[in-house]
Amino acid sequence: MGKPYDDVFDIQNESYYCSELVYEAFRDKDGNPLFELSPMTYKDPDTGKTFPAWETYFKNLNVEIPEGKPGLNPGGVSKSAEICIVFRFYQP
């Protein structure tokens, strides 16, 4: 591909993170993405505070946490109506 990994998870820059590549790779016949973007969060749902690991991660990159910016993650992809699970590696 010739593009660097997107360490800051910015879907609007010229690099790609894992789920962003999936988002761009899978489109319908009209070129529309199959997966929906959602506001990203790095906060603990119980406390509403940013997880310390994410604070450290983005601080080390010298960028603001992209809280609320559009994006996609593996969990969101897995919950999409476009995905059909054909095999489970474990039983929940």
JSON list of C-alpha atoms in Angstrom, two decimals:
[
{"chain": "A", "resi": 1, "resn": "MET", "atom": "CA", "xyz": [0.00, 0.00, 0.00]},
{"chain": "A", "resi": 2, "resn": "GLY", "atom": "CA", "xyz": [2.85, 2.35, 0.68]},
{"chain": "A", "resi": 3, "resn": "LYS", "atom": "CA", "xyz": [1.03, 4.10, 3.54]},
{"chain": "A", "resi": 4, "resn": "PRO", "atom": "CA", "xyz": [2.14, 4.28, 7.17]},
{"chain": "A", "resi": 5, "resn": "TYR", "atom": "CA", "xyz": [0.12, 2.96, 10.11]},
{"chain": "A", "resi": 6, "resn": "ASP", "atom": "CA", "xyz": [-2.22, 5.58, 11.54]},
{"chain": "A", "resi": 7, "resn": "ASP", "atom": "CA", "xyz": [-1.11, 5.82, 15.17]},
{"chain": "A", "resi": 8, "resn": "VAL", "atom": "CA", "xyz": [-3.57, 8.63, 15.91]},
{"chain": "A", "resi": 9, "resn": "PHE", "atom": "CA", "xyz": [-6.66, 6.86, 14.48]},
{"chain": "A", "resi": 10, "resn": "ASP", "atom": "CA", "xyz": [-7.58, 9.79, 12.20]},
{"chain": "A", "resi": 11, "resn": "ILE", "atom": "CA", "xyz": [-9.81, 8.55, 9.42]},
{"chain": "A", "resi": 12, "resn": "GLN", "atom": "CA", "xyz": [-9.27, 11.78, 7.47]},
{"chain": "A", "resi": 13, "resn": "ASN", "atom": "CA", "xyz": [-5.48, 11.67, 7.08]},
{"chain": "A", "resi": 14, "resn": "GLU", "atom": "CA", "xyz": [-3.31, 9.82, 4.56]},
{"chain": "A", "resi": 15, "resn": "SER", "atom": "CA", "xyz": [-2.42, 6.84, 6.77]},
{"chain": "A", "resi": 16, "resn": "TYR", "atom": "CA", "xyz": [-4.49, 3.83, 7.83]},
{"chain": "A", "resi": 17, "resn": "TYR", "atom": "CA", "xyz": [-5.25, 1.98, 11.06]},
{"chain": "A", "resi": 18, "resn": "CYS", "atom": "CA", "xyz": [-6.55, -1.60, 10.97]},
{"chain": "A", "resi": 19, "resn": "SER", "atom": "CA", "xyz": [-10.30, -0.96, 10.98]},
{"chain": "A", "resi": 20, "resn": "GLU", "atom": "CA", "xyz": [-9.92, 2.05, 8.71]},
{"chain": "A", "resi": 21, "resn": "LEU", "atom": "CA", "xyz": [-8.40, -0.20, 6.06]},
{"chain": "A", "resi": 22, "resn": "VAL", "atom": "CA", "xyz": [-11.38, -2.56, 6.39]},
{"chain": "A", "resi": 23, "resn": "TYR", "atom": "CA", "xyz": [-13.74, 0.44, 6.14]},
{"chain": "A", "resi": 24, "resn": "GLU", "atom": "CA", "xyz": [-12.11, 1.61, 2.91]},
{"chain": "A", "resi": 25, "resn": "ALA", "atom": "CA", "xyz": [-11.74, -1.87, 1.41]},
{"chain": "A", "resi": 26, "resn": "PHE", "atom": "CA", "xyz": [-15.36, -2.99, 1.67]},
{"chain": "A", "resi": 27, "resn": "ARG", "atom": "CA", "xyz": [-17.84, -0.91, -0.31]},
{"chain": "A", "resi": 28, "resn": "ASP", "atom": "CA", "xyz": [-21.07, -1.66, -2.14]},
{"chain": "A", "resi": 29, "resn": "LYS", "atom": "CA", "xyz": [-21.46, -1.59, -5.92]},
{"chain": "A", "resi": 30, "resn": "ASP", "atom": "CA", "xyz": [-22.00, 2.19, -5.81]},
{"chain": "A", "resi": 31, "resn": "GLY", "atom": "CA", "xyz": [-18.84, 2.80, -3.79]},
{"chain": "A", "resi": 32, "resn": "ASN", "atom": "CA", "xyz": [-20.58, 3.42, -0.47]},
{"chain": "A", "resi": 33, "resn": "PRO", "atom": "CA", "xyz": [-18.86, 2.01, 2.64]},
{"chain": "A", "resi": 34, "resn": "LEU", "atom": "CA", "xyz": [-20.51, -1.10, 4.12]},
{"chain": "A", "resi": 35, "resn": "PHE", "atom": "CA", "xyz": [-19.60, -0.10, 7.67]},
{"chain": "A", "resi": 36, "resn": "GLU", "atom": "CA", "xyz": [-20.78, 2.97, 9.54]},
{"chain": "A", "resi": 37, "resn": "LEU", "atom": "CA", "xyz": [-18.49, 5.38, 11.31]},
{"chain": "A", "resi": 38, "resn": "SER", "atom": "CA", "xyz": [-19.30, 6.20, 14.92]},
{"chain": "A", "resi": 39, "resn": "PRO", "atom": "CA", "xyz": [-17.93, 8.74, 17.38]},
{"chain": "A", "resi": 40, "resn": "MET", "atom": "CA", "xyz": [-14.89, 7.15, 18.99]},
{"chain": "A", "resi": 41, "resn": "THR", "atom": "CA", "xyz": [-14.45, 7.16, 22.73]},
{"chain": "A", "resi": 42, "resn": "TYR", "atom": "CA", "xyz": [-11.49, 6.48, 24.94]},
{"chain": "A", "resi": 43, "resn": "LYS", "atom": "CA", "xyz": [-13.44, 6.90, 28.18]},
{"chain": "A", "resi": 44, "resn": "ASP", "atom": "CA", "xyz": [-14.42, 4.45, 30.87]},
{"chain": "A", "resi": 45, "resn": "PRO", "atom": "CA", "xyz": [-18.21, 4.07, 30.55]},
{"chain": "A", "resi": 46, "resn": "ASP", "atom": "CA", "xyz": [-18.53, 3.73, 34.33]},
{"chain": "A", "resi": 47, "resn": "THR", "atom": "CA", "xyz": [-16.64, 6.90, 35.26]},
{"chain": "A", "resi": 48, "resn": "GLY", "atom": "CA", "xyz": [-16.74, 9.01, 32.10]},
{"chain": "A", "resi": 49, "resn": "LYS", "atom": "CA", "xyz": [-13.00, 9.60, 32.50]},
{"chain": "A", "resi": 50, "resn": "THR", "atom": "CA", "xyz": [-10.44, 8.83, 29.84]},
{"chain": "A", "resi": 51, "resn": "PHE", "atom": "CA", "xyz": [-8.65, 5.55, 30.48]},
{"chain": "A", "resi": 52, "resn": "PRO", "atom": "CA", "xyz": [-5.11, 6.33, 31.76]},
{"chain": "A", "resi": 53, "resn": "ALA", "atom": "CA", "xyz": [-3.55, 4.08, 29.11]},
{"chain": "A", "resi": 54, "resn": "TRP", "atom": "CA", "xyz": [-5.09, 6.21, 26.35]},
{"chain": "A", "resi": 55, "resn": "GLU", "atom": "CA", "xyz": [-3.99, 9.43, 28.07]},
{"chain": "A", "resi": 56, "resn": "THR", "atom": "CA", "xyz": [-0.42, 8.13, 28.09]},
{"chain": "A", "resi": 57, "resn": "TYR", "atom": "CA", "xyz": [-0.63, 6.78, 24.55]},
{"chain": "A", "resi": 58, "resn": "PHE", "atom": "CA", "xyz": [-1.75, 10.06, 22.98]},
{"chain": "A", "resi": 59, "resn": "LYS", "atom": "CA", "xyz": [0.48, 12.18, 25.22]},
{"chain": "A", "resi": 60, "resn": "ASN", "atom": "CA", "xyz": [3.49, 10.20, 23.96]},
{"chain": "A", "resi": 61, "resn": "LEU", "atom": "CA", "xyz": [2.40, 10.99, 20.40]},
{"chain": "A", "resi": 62, "resn": "ASN", "atom": "CA", "xyz": [1.99, 14.67, 21.32]},
{"chain": "A", "resi": 63, "resn": "VAL", "atom": "CA", "xyz": [-1.59, 14.80, 19.97]},
{"chain": "A", "resi": 64, "resn": "GLU", "atom": "CA", "xyz": [-4.98, 15.43, 21.51]},
{"chain": "A", "resi": 65, "resn": "ILE", "atom": "CA", "xyz": [-7.17, 12.43, 22.23]},
{"chain": "A", "resi": 66, "resn": "PRO", "atom": "CA", "xyz": [-9.60, 12.17, 19.27]},
{"chain": "A", "resi": 67, "resn": "GLU", "atom": "CA", "xyz": [-12.61, 11.81, 21.58]},
{"chain": "A", "resi": 68, "resn": "GLY", "atom": "CA", "xyz": [-15.86, 11.95, 19.62]},
{"chain": "A", "resi": 69, "resn": "LYS", "atom": "CA", "xyz": [-14.18, 11.98, 16.20]},
{"chain": "A", "resi": 70, "resn": "PRO", "atom": "CA", "xyz": [-15.62, 9.61, 13.58]},
{"chain": "A", "resi": 71, "resn": "GLY", "atom": "CA", "xyz": [-13.97, 6.23, 13.35]},
{"chain": "A", "resi": 72, "resn": "LEU", "atom": "CA", "xyz": [-14.36, 2.48, 13.39]},
{"chain": "A", "resi": 73, "resn": "ASN", "atom": "CA", "xyz": [-13.00, -0.28, 15.59]},
{"chain": "A", "resi": 74, "resn": "PRO", "atom": "CA", "xyz": [-12.98, -4.09, 15.41]},
{"chain": "A", "resi": 75, "resn": "GLY", "atom": "CA", "xyz": [-15.92, -4.31, 17.84]},
{"chain": "A", "resi": 76, "resn": "GLY", "atom": "CA", "xyz": [-18.02, -2.06, 15.63]},
{"chain": "A", "resi": 77, "resn": "VAL", "atom": "CA", "xyz": [-17.14, -4.07, 12.55]},
{"chain": "A", "resi": 78, "resn": "SER", "atom": "CA", "xyz": [-18.07, -7.32, 14.31]},
{"chain": "A", "resi": 79, "resn": "LYS", "atom": "CA", "xyz": [-21.50, -5.97, 15.28]},
{"chain": "A", "resi": 80, "resn": "SER", "atom": "CA", "xyz": [-22.36, -4.83, 11.76]},
{"chain": "A", "resi": 81, "resn": "ALA", "atom": "CA", "xyz": [-25.35, -6.36, 9.99]},
{"chain": "A", "resi": 82, "resn": "GLU", "atom": "CA", "xyz": [-22.96, -6.83, 7.05]},
{"chain": "A", "resi": 83, "resn": "ILE", "atom": "CA", "xyz": [-20.98, -9.47, 8.98]},
{"chain": "A", "resi": 84, "resn": "CYS", "atom": "CA", "xyz": [-21.99, -13.12, 9.14]},
{"chain": "A", "resi": 85, "resn": "ILE", "atom": "CA", "xyz": [-20.11, -15.19, 11.71]},
{"chain": "A", "resi": 86, "resn": "VAL", "atom": "CA", "xyz": [-19.33, -18.55, 10.15]},
{"chain": "A", "resi": 87, "resn": "PHE", "atom": "CA", "xyz": [-17.28, -20.08, 12.97]},
{"chain": "A", "resi": 88, "resn": "ARG", "atom": "CA", "xyz": [-16.77, -19.44, 16.68]},
{"chain": "A", "resi": 89, "resn": "PHE", "atom": "CA", "xyz": [-13.41, -20.22, 18.23]},
{"chain": "A", "resi": 90, "resn": "TYR", "atom": "CA", "xyz": [-14.98, -20.37, 21.68]},
{"chain": "A", "resi": 91, "resn": "GLN", "atom": "CA", "xyz": [-18.37, -20.49, 23.32]},
{"chain": "A", "resi": 92, "resn": "PRO", "atom": "CA", "xyz": [-19.27, -17.35, 25.31]}
]
